[in-house]
Coordinates of C-alpha atoms in Angstrom, one line a residue:
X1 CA -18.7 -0.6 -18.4
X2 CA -21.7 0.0 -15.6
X3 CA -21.2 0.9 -12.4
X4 CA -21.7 -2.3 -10.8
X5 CA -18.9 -3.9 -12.2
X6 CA -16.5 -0.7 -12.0
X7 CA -17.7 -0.9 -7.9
X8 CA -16.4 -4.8 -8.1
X9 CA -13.5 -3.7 -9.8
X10 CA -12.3 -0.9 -7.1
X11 CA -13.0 -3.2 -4.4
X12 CA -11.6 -6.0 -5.7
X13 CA -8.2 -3.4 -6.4
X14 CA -8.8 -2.5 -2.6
X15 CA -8.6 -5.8 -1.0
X16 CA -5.2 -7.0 -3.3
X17 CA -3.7 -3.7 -2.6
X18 CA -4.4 -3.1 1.1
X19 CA -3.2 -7.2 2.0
X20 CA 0.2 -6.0 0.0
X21 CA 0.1 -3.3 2.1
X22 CA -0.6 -5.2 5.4
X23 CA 2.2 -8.1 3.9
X24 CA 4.8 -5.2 3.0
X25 CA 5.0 -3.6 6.5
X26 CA 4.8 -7.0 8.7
X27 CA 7.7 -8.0 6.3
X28 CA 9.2 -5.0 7.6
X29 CA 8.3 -6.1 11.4
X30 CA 9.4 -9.6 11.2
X31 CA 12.3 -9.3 8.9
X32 CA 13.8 -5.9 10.1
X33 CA 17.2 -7.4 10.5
X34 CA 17.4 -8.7 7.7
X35 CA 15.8 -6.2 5.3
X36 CA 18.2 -3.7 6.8
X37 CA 21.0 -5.6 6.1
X38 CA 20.2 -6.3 2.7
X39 CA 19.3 -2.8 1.1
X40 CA 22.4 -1.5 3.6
X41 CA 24.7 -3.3 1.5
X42 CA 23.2 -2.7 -1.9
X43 CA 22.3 0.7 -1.3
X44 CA 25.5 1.9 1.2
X45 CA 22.6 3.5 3.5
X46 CA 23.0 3.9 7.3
X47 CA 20.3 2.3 9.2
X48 CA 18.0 5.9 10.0
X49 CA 18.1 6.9 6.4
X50 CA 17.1 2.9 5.2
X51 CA 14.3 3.5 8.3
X52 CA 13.4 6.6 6.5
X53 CA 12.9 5.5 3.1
X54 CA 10.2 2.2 4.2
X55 CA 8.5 4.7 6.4
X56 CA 8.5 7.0 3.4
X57 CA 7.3 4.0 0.9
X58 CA 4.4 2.9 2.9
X59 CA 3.0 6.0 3.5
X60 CA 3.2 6.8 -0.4
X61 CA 1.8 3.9 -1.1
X62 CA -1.2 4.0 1.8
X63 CA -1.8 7.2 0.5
X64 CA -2.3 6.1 -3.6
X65 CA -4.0 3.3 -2.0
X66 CA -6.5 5.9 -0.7
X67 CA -6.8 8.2 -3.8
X68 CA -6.8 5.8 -6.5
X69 CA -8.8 2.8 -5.2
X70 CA -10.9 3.1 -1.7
X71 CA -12.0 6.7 -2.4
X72 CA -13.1 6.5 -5.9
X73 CA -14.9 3.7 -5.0
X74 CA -17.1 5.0 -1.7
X75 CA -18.0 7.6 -4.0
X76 CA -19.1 5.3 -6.4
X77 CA -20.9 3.6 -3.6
X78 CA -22.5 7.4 -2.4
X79 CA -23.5 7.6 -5.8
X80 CA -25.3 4.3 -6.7
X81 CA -27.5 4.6 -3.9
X82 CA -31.3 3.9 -5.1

């Protein structure tokens, strides 16, 4: 594998990762309400701990976002200059 196509590959893995990022939290926005009633009753969680735990997932997964995919791949970039 060159580097060229391992760069295409990390940004591609960028892009699809950060829009299901983007979609995950204005899901979150828009369908608060519901979302909250839906894990409430399948999970028996109050409202501040249900809060707690998508604050808690899209920060996790923001930051493997940053470690696996856009980091790797600006040092790539650093790297591959000519």
């Amino acid at each position: 594998m060159d580097v060229e196509l391992l760069l295409s590959a990390l940004g591609w893995c960028s892009l699809i990762n950060i829009s299901l990022l983007l979609f995950a939290s204005l899901m979150l926005i828009i369908g608060k309400r519901f979302s909250l009633g839906l894990h409430g009753a399948m999970f028996d969680l109050d409202e501040g701990r249900l809060n707690q735990a998508y604050f808690q997932f899209l920060a996790n997964y923001k930051l493997l976002i940053l470690v696996f995919n856009v980091t790797p791949y600006f040092a790539l970039q650093l790297a591959n200059v000519n």
